[in-house]
mmCIF file of C-alpha atoms in Angstrom:
data_model
loop_
_atom_site.group_PDB
_atom_site.id
_atom_site.type_symbol
_atom_site.label_atom_id
_atom_site.label_comp_id
_atom_site.label_asym_id
_atom_site.label_seq_id
_atom_site.Cartn_x
_atom_site.Cartn_y
_atom_site.Cartn_z
ATOM 1 C CA MET L 1 -12.531 -14.343 5.043
ATOM 2 C CA SER L 2 -9.277 -12.320 5.208
ATOM 3 C CA ASP L 3 -8.553 -9.792 7.728
ATOM 4 C CA PHE L 4 -6.717 -7.811 5.196
ATOM 5 C CA PRO L 5 -8.255 -5.864 2.013
ATOM 6 C CA PHE L 6 -5.591 -7.550 -0.267
ATOM 7 C CA LYS L 7 -4.417 -10.888 -1.578
ATOM 8 C CA GLU L 8 -0.704 -11.566 -0.870
ATOM 9 C CA THR L 9 1.900 -13.502 -2.465
ATOM 10 C CA ARG L 10 5.465 -13.918 -0.846
ATOM 11 C CA LEU L 11 8.404 -14.095 -2.955
ATOM 12 C CA SER L 12 11.686 -14.473 -1.191
ATOM 13 C CA ASN L 13 12.237 -11.043 0.707
ATOM 14 C CA MET L 14 9.339 -9.245 -1.137
ATOM 15 C CA LEU L 15 5.665 -9.482 -1.221
ATOM 16 C CA ILE L 16 3.285 -8.906 -4.142
ATOM 17 C CA ARG L 17 -0.095 -7.374 -2.953
ATOM 18 C CA GLU L 18 -3.247 -7.108 -5.026
ATOM 19 C CA PHE L 19 -6.115 -4.832 -4.168
ATOM 20 C CA SER L 20 -9.334 -5.228 -6.214
ATOM 21 C CA LYS L 21 -11.020 -2.138 -7.600
ATOM 22 C CA ASP L 22 -14.234 -3.497 -5.664
ATOM 23 C CA VAL L 23 -12.555 -3.295 -2.300
ATOM 24 C CA GLU L 24 -14.602 -1.188 0.163
ATOM 25 C CA SER L 25 -13.024 2.181 0.921
ATOM 26 C CA SER L 26 -13.824 1.665 4.567
ATOM 27 C CA GLU L 27 -11.283 -1.367 4.570
ATOM 28 C CA LEU L 28 -8.381 1.114 3.552
ATOM 29 C CA VAL L 29 -7.543 2.336 6.943
ATOM 30 C CA TRP L 30 -4.898 4.322 8.429
ATOM 31 C CA HIS L 31 -2.205 2.153 9.797
ATOM 32 C CA GLN L 32 1.533 1.868 10.510
ATOM 33 C CA ASP L 33 4.079 -0.717 10.128
ATOM 34 C CA GLN L 34 7.044 -2.171 12.265
ATOM 35 C CA GLU L 35 9.610 -1.722 9.642
ATOM 36 C CA ASP L 36 10.663 0.544 6.685
ATOM 37 C CA ARG L 37 8.986 -0.477 3.356
ATOM 38 C CA GLU L 38 9.623 0.349 -0.247
ATOM 39 C CA ILE L 39 6.701 -0.119 -2.416
ATOM 40 C CA VAL L 40 6.816 -0.202 -6.285
ATOM 41 C CA ILE L 41 3.458 0.066 -8.247
ATOM 42 C CA LEU L 42 3.171 -2.523 -10.763
ATOM 43 C CA GLU L 43 -0.140 -1.596 -12.106
ATOM 44 C CA GLY L 44 -3.293 0.433 -11.226
ATOM 45 C CA VAL L 45 -5.149 3.709 -12.080
ATOM 46 C CA GLY L 46 -6.368 6.294 -9.853
ATOM 47 C CA TRP L 47 -4.899 4.852 -6.620
ATOM 48 C CA LYS L 48 -3.426 7.248 -4.040
ATOM 49 C CA LEU L 49 -1.097 7.010 -1.141
ATOM 50 C CA GLN L 50 -1.519 9.428 1.792
ATOM 51 C CA MET L 51 1.266 9.768 4.388
ATOM 52 C CA ASP L 52 0.529 11.239 7.845
ATOM 53 C CA ASN L 53 -0.073 15.030 7.760
ATOM 54 C CA ASP L 54 -0.047 15.041 3.973
ATOM 55 C CA ILE L 55 -2.352 15.082 1.051
ATOM 56 C CA PRO L 56 -3.250 12.070 -0.941
ATOM 57 C CA ARG L 57 -0.549 11.523 -3.784
ATOM 58 C CA ASP L 58 -1.057 9.662 -7.118
ATOM 59 C CA MET L 59 0.591 6.141 -7.047
ATOM 60 C CA ILE L 60 2.190 5.835 -10.496
ATOM 61 C CA PRO L 61 2.997 2.412 -12.100
ATOM 62 C CA GLY L 62 6.681 1.941 -12.256
ATOM 63 C CA GLU L 63 7.370 4.544 -9.290
ATOM 64 C CA LYS L 64 8.835 3.556 -5.997
ATOM 65 C CA TYR L 65 7.548 4.857 -2.611
ATOM 66 C CA HIS L 66 9.359 4.779 0.812
ATOM 67 C CA ILE L 67 7.250 4.395 3.944
ATOM 68 C CA PRO L 68 9.266 4.800 7.219
ATOM 69 C CA LYS L 69 8.407 2.482 9.998
ATOM 70 C CA TYR L 70 5.959 3.847 12.349
ATOM 71 C CA THR L 71 4.543 6.262 9.935
ATOM 72 C CA PHE L 72 0.648 6.377 9.720
ATOM 73 C CA HIS L 73 -0.136 6.014 6.137
ATOM 74 C CA ARG L 74 -3.139 4.787 4.072
ATOM 75 C CA ILE L 75 -4.158 3.991 0.477
ATOM 76 C CA TRP L 76 -7.223 5.621 -1.327
ATOM 77 C CA LYS L 77 -9.230 3.559 -3.872
ATOM 78 C CA GLY L 78 -8.695 3.813 -7.431
ATOM 79 C CA ASP L 79 -10.443 2.904 -10.765
ATOM 80 C CA SER L 80 -8.815 -0.412 -11.444
ATOM 81 C CA ASN L 81 -6.991 -3.232 -9.493
ATOM 82 C CA LEU L 82 -3.734 -2.291 -7.654
ATOM 83 C CA VAL L 83 -0.829 -4.509 -7.746
ATOM 84 C CA LEU L 84 2.169 -3.495 -5.811
ATOM 85 C CA GLU L 85 5.474 -4.949 -4.698
ATOM 86 C CA VAL L 86 6.487 -4.604 -0.946
ATOM 87 C CA ILE L 87 10.024 -4.880 0.249
ATOM 88 C CA LYS L 88 10.264 -4.857 3.995
ATOM 89 C CA ASN L 89 13.576 -3.219 5.409
ATOM 90 C CA VAL L 90 14.275 -4.663 8.899
#
């Protein structure tokens, strides 16, 4: 059993992460990362990204989102599977 609520594939300097529409909402917790990240939504309907001290915002396929290092954030569950590309900027 994985410690993460997603499946991950590494492609060079980027990761592809897949979240199931059946993931438990309780697994999508507030967290922070040790590096800046750019994420691009490849597919998914109804998912939201919430940054610290902000309201949840729709994650739109084709859009890019910047997550600064050490910034608390979380994902809110949507209606379909979510696939995103993660680029870590170290």
